[in-house]
Amino acid sequence: MASAPPAADRVYMHVKQAVLDRRYEGGTLLTEGELALAVGVSRTPVREALLKLEMEGLLKLYPKKGALVLAVSAQEIADVVETRLLVEEFAVRRAVPAPASLVARLEELLEEQKRRAAAGDLAEVAVTDRCFHAEIVQHAGNQILSRLYDQLRDRQLRMGVAVMQSQPDRVAKNITEHAEILDRIKAGDVEGAALCVRQHLSWVKILVRGEDR
């Protein structure tokens, strides 16, 4: 029988997941006592976990008060989108012509996203959305680029849930746009795939400006 994770790790995973799927929204003040009670640990591992989460940019600690969940700023969204555009457009150009294994995996992820969307599970929709793009990046064959992209994971998931909560119609649009990217990849259309990726990511910048498309 596998042993339970250390107490600090349990607190870390509990808080991080709640922040990423927005059960703890930006502006929420978390106290050590409440978290210790929720996870069933003492306050010492709670402090250790909160320090780690502060280093990751998800929380801001206030001595004797607790930890404030940081909201996702418009600047952070813009920075993430700009980085994604650079990485993902390059990656899809490198990934095409795509091996059968990549096509099969993207088809599988697209179907999974549809199932999660039908169930209304926005957190898992965000996970499968992110996995779809990460799969293409991984197949570009550049390990440094893949590691850079992995560093965006938490921000992508949190932003994805936030946008889908505020713009419910984006769930269906995302699925449609993923299908378009996949069609261009299957067709071996490098420029078409790159254009679809660019258009797919451009809507985030539009939403940051308070518009819709």
Coordinates of N, CA and C in Angstrom, one line a residue:
M1 N 0.8 -1.2 0.0 CA 0.0 0.0 0.0 C 0.9 1.3 0.0
A2 N 0.6 2.2 -0.9 CA 1.4 3.4 -1.1 C 1.2 4.3 0.1
S3 N 2.2 5.0 0.6 CA 2.1 5.9 1.7 C 1.5 7.2 1.2
A4 N 0.8 7.9 2.1 CA 0.2 9.2 1.7 C 1.3 10.2 1.5
P5 N 1.1 11.2 0.6 CA 2.0 12.3 0.4 C 2.3 13.1 1.7
P6 N 3.5 13.7 1.8 CA 3.7 14.5 3.0 C 2.6 15.6 3.2
A7 N 2.4 16.0 4.4 CA 1.4 17.0 4.7 C 1.5 18.2 3.9
A8 N 2.7 18.8 3.8 CA 2.9 20.0 3.0 C 2.5 19.8 1.5
D9 N 2.8 18.6 1.0 CA 2.4 18.3 -0.4 C 0.9 18.3 -0.5
R10 N 0.2 17.7 0.5 CA -1.2 17.6 0.4 C -1.9 19.0 0.4
V11 N -1.4 19.9 1.3 CA -1.9 21.2 1.3 C -1.6 21.9 0.0
Y12 N -0.4 21.8 -0.5 CA 0.0 22.4 -1.8 C -0.9 22.0 -2.9
M13 N -1.2 20.7 -3.0 CA -2.0 20.2 -4.1 C -3.4 20.6 -4.0
H14 N -3.9 20.6 -2.7 CA -5.3 21.1 -2.5 C -5.5 22.5 -2.9
V15 N -4.6 23.4 -2.4 CA -4.7 24.8 -2.7 C -4.5 25.1 -4.2
K16 N -3.5 24.5 -4.7 CA -3.2 24.8 -6.1 C -4.3 24.4 -7.1
Q17 N -4.8 23.2 -6.9 CA -5.9 22.8 -7.7 C -7.2 23.7 -7.6
A18 N -7.4 24.1 -6.3 CA -8.6 25.0 -6.1 C -8.4 26.3 -6.8
V19 N -7.1 26.8 -6.8 CA -6.9 28.1 -7.5 C -7.0 27.9 -9.0
L20 N -6.4 26.8 -9.5 CA -6.4 26.6 -11.0 C -7.8 26.5 -11.5
D21 N -8.7 25.7 -10.8 CA -10.1 25.6 -11.3 C -11.0 26.6 -10.7
R22 N -10.5 27.6 -10.0 CA -11.2 28.8 -9.6 C -12.2 28.5 -8.5
R23 N -12.1 27.5 -7.7 CA -12.8 27.3 -6.5 C -12.4 28.4 -5.5
Y24 N -11.1 28.7 -5.5 CA -10.5 29.8 -4.8 C -10.2 30.9 -5.9
E25 N -11.1 31.9 -6.0 CA -11.0 32.9 -7.0 C -10.0 34.0 -6.6
G26 N -9.6 34.8 -7.6 CA -8.7 35.9 -7.3 C -9.4 36.8 -6.3
G27 N -8.6 37.3 -5.2 CA -9.1 38.1 -4.2 C -9.6 37.4 -3.0
T28 N -9.6 36.1 -3.0 CA -9.9 35.3 -1.9 C -8.8 35.2 -0.8
L29 N -9.1 35.5 0.4 CA -8.1 35.4 1.5 C -8.2 34.1 2.2
L30 N -7.1 33.3 2.1 CA -7.0 32.0 2.7 C -6.3 32.1 4.0
T31 N -6.8 31.5 5.1 CA -6.1 31.5 6.4 C -5.5 30.1 6.7
E32 N -4.4 30.2 7.4 CA -3.7 28.9 7.8 C -4.7 28.0 8.5
G33 N -5.5 28.5 9.4 CA -6.4 27.7 10.2 C -7.4 27.0 9.4
E34 N -8.0 27.7 8.4 CA -9.0 27.1 7.6 C -8.4 26.0 6.7
L35 N -7.2 26.3 6.2 CA -6.6 25.3 5.3 C -6.2 24.0 6.1
A36 N -5.7 24.3 7.3 CA -5.2 23.1 8.1 C -6.4 22.2 8.4
L37 N -7.6 22.9 8.7 CA -8.8 22.1 9.0 C -9.3 21.4 7.7
A38 N -9.3 22.1 6.6 CA -9.8 21.5 5.3 C -9.0 20.2 4.9
V39 N -7.7 20.3 5.1 CA -6.8 19.2 4.7 C -6.5 18.2 5.8
G40 N -6.8 18.6 7.0 CA -6.5 17.7 8.2 C -5.1 17.6 8.6
V41 N -4.4 18.8 8.6 CA -3.0 18.8 9.0 C -2.8 20.0 10.0
S42 N -1.6 20.1 10.6 CA -1.2 21.2 11.4 C -0.9 22.4 10.6
R43 N -0.7 23.6 11.2 CA -0.4 24.8 10.5 C 1.0 24.8 9.9
T44 N 1.9 24.1 10.4 CA 3.3 24.2 9.9 C 3.4 23.8 8.5
P45 N 2.9 22.6 8.0 CA 2.9 22.3 6.6 C 2.1 23.2 5.7
V46 N 1.1 23.9 6.3 CA 0.3 24.9 5.6 C 1.2 26.0 5.2
R47 N 2.0 26.5 6.2 CA 2.9 27.6 5.9 C 3.9 27.3 4.8
E48 N 4.4 26.0 4.8 CA 5.4 25.6 3.8 C 4.8 25.6 2.4
A49 N 3.5 25.1 2.4 CA 2.9 25.0 1.1 C 2.5 26.4 0.5
L50 N 2.1 27.3 1.4 CA 1.8 28.6 0.9 C 3.0 29.4 0.5
L51 N 4.1 29.2 1.1 CA 5.4 29.8 0.6 C 5.7 29.4 -0.8
K52 N 5.5 28.1 -1.0 CA 5.8 27.5 -2.4 C 4.9 28.1 -3.4
L53 N 3.6 28.2 -3.1 CA 2.6 28.8 -4.0 C 2.9 30.3 -4.2
E54 N 3.4 31.0 -3.2 CA 3.7 32.4 -3.4 C 4.9 32.5 -4.4
M55 N 5.9 31.6 -4.3 CA 7.0 31.6 -5.3 C 6.5 31.4 -6.7
E56 N 5.4 30.6 -6.8 CA 4.9 30.3 -8.2 C 4.0 31.4 -8.7
G57 N 3.8 32.5 -7.9 CA 3.0 33.6 -8.3 C 1.5 33.5 -8.2
L58 N 1.0 32.5 -7.5 CA -0.4 32.3 -7.3 C -1.0 33.0 -6.1
L59 N -0.2 33.2 -5.1 CA -0.6 33.8 -3.9 C 0.3 34.9 -3.4
K60 N -0.2 35.8 -2.5 CA 0.6 36.8 -1.9 C 0.4 36.6 -0.4
L61 N 1.5 36.4 0.4 CA 1.3 36.1 1.8 C 1.3 37.4 2.6
Y62 N 0.5 37.5 3.6 CA 0.4 38.6 4.5 C 0.5 38.1 5.9
P63 N 1.6 38.3 6.6 CA 1.9 37.8 7.9 C 0.7 38.1 8.9
K64 N 0.3 37.0 9.6 CA -0.7 37.1 10.6 C -2.1 37.3 10.0
K65 N -2.2 37.3 8.7 CA -3.5 37.5 8.1 C -3.9 36.3 7.2
G66 N -2.9 35.8 6.4 CA -3.2 34.7 5.5 C -2.6 34.9 4.2
A67 N -3.1 34.3 3.2 CA -2.6 34.4 1.8 C -3.7 34.8 0.9
L68 N -3.4 35.8 0.1 CA -4.4 36.3 -0.9 C -4.2 35.7 -2.2
V69 N -5.3 35.1 -2.8 CA -5.2 34.5 -4.1 C -5.1 35.7 -5.1
L70 N -4.1 35.7 -5.9 CA -3.9 36.7 -6.9 C -4.8 36.6 -8.1
A71 N -5.4 37.6 -8.5 CA -6.2 37.6 -9.7 C -5.3 37.5 -11.0
V72 N -5.9 37.0 -12.1 CA -5.2 37.0 -13.3 C -5.4 38.4 -14.0
S73 N -4.2 39.0 -14.2 CA -4.3 40.4 -14.8 C -4.3 40.4 -16.3
A74 N -4.8 41.5 -16.9 CA -4.9 41.6 -18.3 C -3.4 41.5 -18.9
Q75 N -2.5 42.1 -18.2 CA -1.1 42.0 -18.7 C -0.5 40.6 -18.7
E76 N -0.9 39.8 -17.7 CA -0.4 38.4 -17.6 C -1.0 37.6 -18.8
I77 N -2.3 37.9 -19.0 CA -3.0 37.2 -20.1 C -2.3 37.5 -21.5
A78 N -2.1 38.8 -21.6 CA -1.4 39.3 -22.9 C 0.0 38.7 -23.0
D79 N 0.7 38.6 -21.9 CA 2.1 38.0 -22.0 C 2.0 36.5 -22.3
V80 N 1.1 35.8 -21.7 CA 1.0 34.4 -22.0 C 0.6 34.1 -23.4
V81 N -0.4 34.9 -23.9 CA -0.8 34.7 -25.3 C 0.3 35.0 -26.3
E82 N 1.1 36.0 -26.0 CA 2.2 36.4 -26.9 C 3.2 35.2 -26.9
T83 N 3.5 34.7 -25.8 CA 4.4 33.6 -25.7 C 3.9 32.3 -26.4
R84 N 2.6 32.1 -26.2 CA 2.0 30.9 -26.8 C 2.0 31.1 -28.3
L85 N 1.7 32.2 -28.8 CA 1.8 32.5 -30.3 C 3.1 32.1 -30.9
L86 N 4.2 32.6 -30.2 CA 5.5 32.4 -30.7 C 5.9 30.9 -30.7
V87 N 5.5 30.2 -29.6 CA 5.8 28.8 -29.5 C 5.0 27.9 -30.4
E88 N 3.7 28.1 -30.3 CA 2.7 27.2 -31.0 C 2.7 27.3 -32.5
E89 N 2.9 28.5 -33.0 CA 3.0 28.7 -34.5 C 4.2 28.0 -35.0
F90 N 5.3 28.2 -34.3 CA 6.6 27.6 -34.7 C 6.4 26.0 -34.6
A91 N 5.8 25.6 -33.5 CA 5.7 24.1 -33.3 C 4.8 23.4 -34.3
V92 N 3.7 24.1 -34.7 CA 2.8 23.4 -35.7 C 3.5 23.3 -37.1
R93 N 4.3 24.3 -37.4 CA 5.1 24.3 -38.6 C 6.1 23.1 -38.6
R94 N 6.7 22.9 -37.5 CA 7.6 21.8 -37.3 C 7.0 20.4 -37.3
A95 N 5.7 20.4 -36.8 CA 5.0 19.1 -36.6 C 4.4 18.6 -37.8
V96 N 4.2 19.4 -38.8 CA 3.6 19.0 -40.1 C 4.7 18.8 -41.2
P97 N 4.7 17.7 -41.9 CA 3.7 16.6 -41.9 C 3.7 15.8 -40.6
A98 N 2.5 15.5 -40.1 CA 2.4 14.9 -38.8 C 2.4 13.4 -38.9
P99 N 3.1 12.7 -38.0 CA 3.0 11.3 -37.9 C 1.6 10.8 -37.5
A100 N 1.3 9.6 -37.8 CA 0.0 9.0 -37.5 C -0.3 9.1 -36.0
S101 N 0.8 8.9 -35.2 CA 0.6 8.9 -33.8 C 0.1 10.2 -33.2
L102 N 0.6 11.3 -33.8 CA 0.2 12.7 -33.4 C -1.3 12.9 -33.8
V103 N -1.6 12.5 -35.0 CA -3.0 12.7 -35.5 C -4.0 11.9 -34.6
A104 N -3.6 10.7 -34.3 CA -4.5 9.9 -33.5 C -4.7 10.5 -32.1
R105 N -3.6 11.0 -31.5 CA -3.7 11.6 -30.2 C -4.5 12.8 -30.2
L106 N -4.4 13.7 -31.2 CA -5.2 14.9 -31.3 C -6.6 14.6 -31.5
E107 N -6.9 13.5 -32.2 CA -8.3 13.1 -32.4 C -8.9 12.6 -31.1
E108 N -8.1 11.9 -30.3 CA -8.5 11.4 -29.0 C -8.8 12.6 -28.0
L109 N -7.9 13.5 -28.0 CA -8.1 14.7 -27.1 C -9.3 15.5 -27.5
L110 N -9.5 15.7 -28.8 CA -10.7 16.4 -29.3 C -12.0 15.8 -28.8
E111 N -12.1 14.5 -28.9 CA -13.3 13.8 -28.5 C -13.4 13.9 -27.0
E112 N -12.3 13.8 -26.3 CA -12.4 13.9 -24.8 C -12.8 15.3 -24.4
Q113 N -12.4 16.3 -25.2 CA -12.8 17.7 -24.9 C -14.4 17.8 -25.1
K114 N -14.8 17.2 -26.1 CA -16.3 17.2 -26.4 C -17.1 16.6 -25.3
R115 N -16.6 15.5 -24.8 CA -17.3 14.8 -23.7 C -17.3 15.6 -22.4
R116 N -16.1 16.2 -22.1 CA -16.0 17.1 -20.9 C -16.9 18.3 -21.0
A117 N -17.0 18.8 -22.2 CA -17.9 20.0 -22.5 C -19.3 19.6 -22.3
A118 N -19.7 18.5 -22.8 CA -21.1 18.0 -22.7 C -21.5 17.8 -21.2
A119 N -20.5 17.4 -20.4 CA -20.7 17.2 -19.0 C -20.7 18.5 -18.2
G120 N -20.2 19.6 -18.8 CA -20.1 20.8 -18.1 C -19.0 21.0 -17.2
D121 N -18.0 20.1 -17.4 CA -16.8 20.1 -16.5 C -15.7 21.1 -17.1
L122 N -15.8 22.4 -16.7 CA -14.9 23.4 -17.3 C -13.5 23.2 -16.9
A123 N -13.2 22.7 -15.7 CA -11.8 22.5 -15.3 C -11.2 21.4 -16.2
E124 N -11.9 20.3 -16.5 CA -11.3 19.3 -17.4 C -11.3 19.7 -18.8
V125 N -12.3 20.5 -19.2 CA -12.2 21.1 -20.6 C -10.9 21.9 -20.8
A126 N -10.6 22.7 -19.8 CA -9.3 23.4 -19.8 C -8.1 22.5 -19.9
V127 N -8.2 21.4 -19.2 CA -7.0 20.5 -19.2 C -6.9 19.8 -20.6
T128 N -8.0 19.4 -21.2 CA -7.9 18.7 -22.5 C -7.5 19.8 -23.5
D129 N -8.0 21.0 -23.4 CA -7.6 22.1 -24.3 C -6.1 22.3 -24.3
R130 N -5.6 22.4 -23.1 CA -4.1 22.6 -22.9 C -3.3 21.4 -23.5
C131 N -3.8 20.2 -23.2 CA -3.1 19.0 -23.7 C -3.1 18.9 -25.2
F132 N -4.2 19.4 -25.9 CA -4.2 19.4 -27.3 C -3.0 20.2 -27.9
H133 N -2.9 21.4 -27.4 CA -1.8 22.3 -27.8 C -0.4 21.8 -27.4
A134 N -0.3 21.2 -26.2 CA 1.0 20.7 -25.7 C 1.5 19.5 -26.6
E135 N 0.5 18.7 -27.0 CA 0.9 17.6 -27.9 C 1.6 18.0 -29.1
I136 N 1.1 19.1 -29.7 CA 1.7 19.6 -31.0 C 3.1 20.2 -30.7
V137 N 3.2 20.9 -29.5 CA 4.5 21.4 -29.2 C 5.5 20.3 -28.9
Q138 N 5.1 19.3 -28.3 CA 6.0 18.2 -28.0 C 6.5 17.5 -29.3
H139 N 5.6 17.5 -30.3 CA 6.0 16.8 -31.6 C 6.9 17.7 -32.5
A140 N 7.1 19.0 -32.0 CA 8.0 19.8 -32.8 C 9.5 19.4 -32.6
G141 N 9.8 18.6 -31.6 CA 11.1 18.0 -31.5 C 12.1 18.9 -30.8
N142 N 11.7 19.9 -30.2 CA 12.6 20.9 -29.5 C 12.3 20.8 -28.0
Q143 N 13.2 20.1 -27.3 CA 13.0 19.9 -25.8 C 13.1 21.2 -25.0
I144 N 13.9 22.1 -25.4 CA 14.0 23.4 -24.7 C 12.6 24.1 -24.8
L145 N 12.1 24.1 -26.0 CA 10.8 24.8 -26.3 C 9.7 24.1 -25.5
S146 N 9.7 22.8 -25.4 CA 8.7 22.0 -24.7 C 8.8 22.4 -23.2
R147 N 10.0 22.5 -22.7 CA 10.1 22.9 -21.2 C 9.6 24.3 -21.0
L148 N 9.9 25.2 -21.9 CA 9.4 26.6 -21.8 C 7.9 26.6 -21.8
Y149 N 7.3 25.8 -22.7 CA 5.8 25.7 -22.8 C 5.2 25.1 -21.6
D150 N 5.9 24.1 -21.0 CA 5.4 23.5 -19.7 C 5.3 24.5 -18.6
Q151 N 6.1 25.5 -18.6 CA 6.1 26.5 -17.6 C 4.9 27.4 -17.6
L152 N 4.2 27.4 -18.8 CA 2.9 28.2 -18.9 C 1.7 27.4 -18.4
R153 N 1.9 26.1 -18.1 CA 0.8 25.2 -17.8 C -0.2 25.8 -16.8
D154 N 0.2 26.2 -15.6 CA -0.7 26.6 -14.6 C -1.5 27.9 -15.0
R155 N -0.8 28.8 -15.7 CA -1.4 30.0 -16.1 C -2.5 29.7 -17.2
Q156 N -2.1 28.8 -18.1 CA -3.1 28.4 -19.2 C -4.3 27.8 -18.6
L157 N -4.2 26.9 -17.6 CA -5.4 26.3 -17.0 C -6.3 27.3 -16.3
R158 N -5.6 28.1 -15.5 CA -6.4 29.1 -14.7 C -7.1 30.1 -15.7
M159 N -6.4 30.6 -16.7 CA -7.0 31.5 -17.6 C -8.1 30.8 -18.4
G160 N -7.9 29.5 -18.8 CA -8.9 28.8 -19.5 C -10.2 28.7 -18.8
V161 N -10.2 28.3 -17.5 CA -11.4 28.2 -16.7 C -12.0 29.6 -16.6
A162 N -11.2 30.6 -16.3 CA -11.8 32.0 -16.1 C -12.5 32.5 -17.4
V163 N -11.9 32.3 -18.5 CA -12.5 32.7 -19.8 C -13.8 31.9 -20.1
M164 N -13.8 30.6 -19.8 CA -15.0 29.8 -20.1 C -16.1 30.1 -19.2
Q165 N -15.8 30.5 -18.0 CA -16.9 30.9 -17.0 C -17.5 32.3 -17.4
S166 N -16.7 33.2 -17.9 CA -17.2 34.5 -18.3 C -17.7 34.5 -19.8
Q167 N -17.3 33.6 -20.6 CA -17.7 33.5 -22.0 C -18.1 32.1 -22.3
P168 N -19.2 31.6 -21.9 CA -19.6 30.2 -22.0 C -19.6 29.7 -23.5
D169 N -19.9 30.6 -24.4 CA -19.9 30.2 -25.9 C -18.5 29.9 -26.4
R170 N -17.4 30.2 -25.6 CA -16.1 29.9 -26.1 C -15.8 28.4 -26.1
V171 N -16.5 27.7 -25.3 CA -16.3 26.2 -25.2 C -16.5 25.6 -26.6
A172 N -17.7 25.9 -27.1 CA -18.0 25.3 -28.4 C -17.1 25.9 -29.5
K173 N -16.8 27.1 -29.4 CA -15.9 27.8 -30.4 C -14.5 27.1 -30.4
N174 N -14.0 26.9 -29.1 CA -12.7 26.2 -29.0 C -12.6 24.9 -29.7
I175 N -13.7 24.1 -29.5 CA -13.8 22.8 -30.0 C -13.8 22.9 -31.6
T176 N -14.5 23.8 -32.1 CA -14.6 24.0 -33.5 C -13.2 24.4 -34.1
E177 N -12.5 25.3 -33.4 CA -11.2 25.7 -33.9 C -10.2 24.7 -33.7
H178 N -10.3 23.8 -32.7 CA -9.3 22.7 -32.6 C -9.5 21.7 -33.8
A179 N -10.8 21.5 -34.1 CA -11.1 20.6 -35.2 C -10.5 21.2 -36.5
E180 N -10.5 22.5 -36.7 CA -10.0 23.1 -37.9 C -8.5 23.0 -37.9
I181 N -7.8 23.2 -36.8 CA -6.4 23.0 -36.7 C -6.0 21.5 -37.1
L182 N -6.8 20.6 -36.5 CA -6.5 19.2 -36.8 C -6.7 18.8 -38.2
D183 N -7.7 19.4 -38.9 CA -8.0 19.2 -40.3 C -6.8 19.6 -41.1
R184 N -6.3 20.8 -40.8 CA -5.1 21.3 -41.6 C -3.9 20.5 -41.3
I185 N -3.7 20.0 -40.1 CA -2.6 19.1 -39.8 C -2.7 17.8 -40.6
K186 N -3.9 17.2 -40.6 CA -4.1 16.0 -41.3 C -3.9 16.1 -42.8
A187 N -4.2 17.3 -43.3 CA -4.1 17.6 -44.8 C -2.6 17.9 -45.1
G188 N -1.7 18.1 -44.1 CA -0.3 18.4 -44.4 C -0.2 19.8 -44.8
D189 N -1.1 20.7 -44.5 CA -1.1 22.1 -44.9 C -0.4 22.9 -43.8
V190 N 0.9 23.2 -44.0 CA 1.7 23.9 -43.0 C 1.1 25.3 -42.7
E191 N 1.0 26.0 -43.8 CA 0.5 27.4 -43.7 C -0.9 27.5 -43.1
G192 N -1.7 26.6 -43.6 CA -3.1 26.6 -43.1 C -3.2 26.3 -41.6
A193 N -2.4 25.4 -41.2 CA -2.4 25.0 -39.8 C -1.8 26.1 -38.9
A194 N -0.8 26.8 -39.4 CA -0.2 27.9 -38.7 C -1.2 29.1 -38.6
L195 N -2.0 29.3 -39.6 CA -3.0 30.4 -39.6 C -4.1 30.1 -38.7
C196 N -4.5 28.8 -38.6 CA -5.6 28.4 -37.7 C -5.1 28.6 -36.3
V197 N -3.9 28.2 -36.0 CA -3.4 28.4 -34.6 C -3.4 29.9 -34.2
R198 N -2.9 30.7 -35.2 CA -2.8 32.2 -34.9 C -4.2 32.8 -34.7
Q199 N -5.2 32.4 -35.5 CA -6.5 32.8 -35.3 C -7.2 32.3 -34.0
H200 N -6.9 31.1 -33.7 CA -7.4 30.5 -32.5 C -7.0 31.2 -31.2
L201 N -5.7 31.6 -31.2 CA -5.2 32.3 -30.0 C -5.5 33.8 -30.0
S202 N -5.8 34.4 -31.2 CA -6.0 35.8 -31.2 C -7.2 36.3 -30.5
W203 N -8.2 35.4 -30.3 CA -9.5 35.8 -29.6 C -9.2 36.2 -28.2
V204 N -8.1 35.6 -27.5 CA -7.8 35.9 -26.1 C -7.5 37.4 -26.0
K205 N -6.7 37.9 -27.0 CA -6.3 39.3 -26.9 C -7.5 40.2 -27.1
I206 N -8.4 39.7 -27.9 CA -9.7 40.5 -28.2 C -10.5 40.5 -26.9
L207 N -10.6 39.4 -26.2 CA -11.3 39.4 -24.9 C -10.7 40.3 -23.8
V208 N -9.3 40.4 -23.9 CA -8.6 41.2 -22.9 C -9.0 42.7 -23.1
R209 N -9.3 43.0 -24.4 CA -9.7 44.4 -24.7 C -11.2 44.6 -24.4
G210 N -11.9 43.6 -24.0 CA -13.3 43.7 -23.6 C -14.2 43.6 -24.8
E211 N -13.7 43.0 -25.9 CA -14.5 42.8 -27.1 C -14.9 41.3 -27.2
D212 N -15.6 41.0 -28.3 CA -16.0 39.6 -28.5 C -15.9 39.3 -30.0
R213 N -15.8 38.0 -30.3 CA -15.8 37.7 -31.7 C -16.5 36.3 -31.9

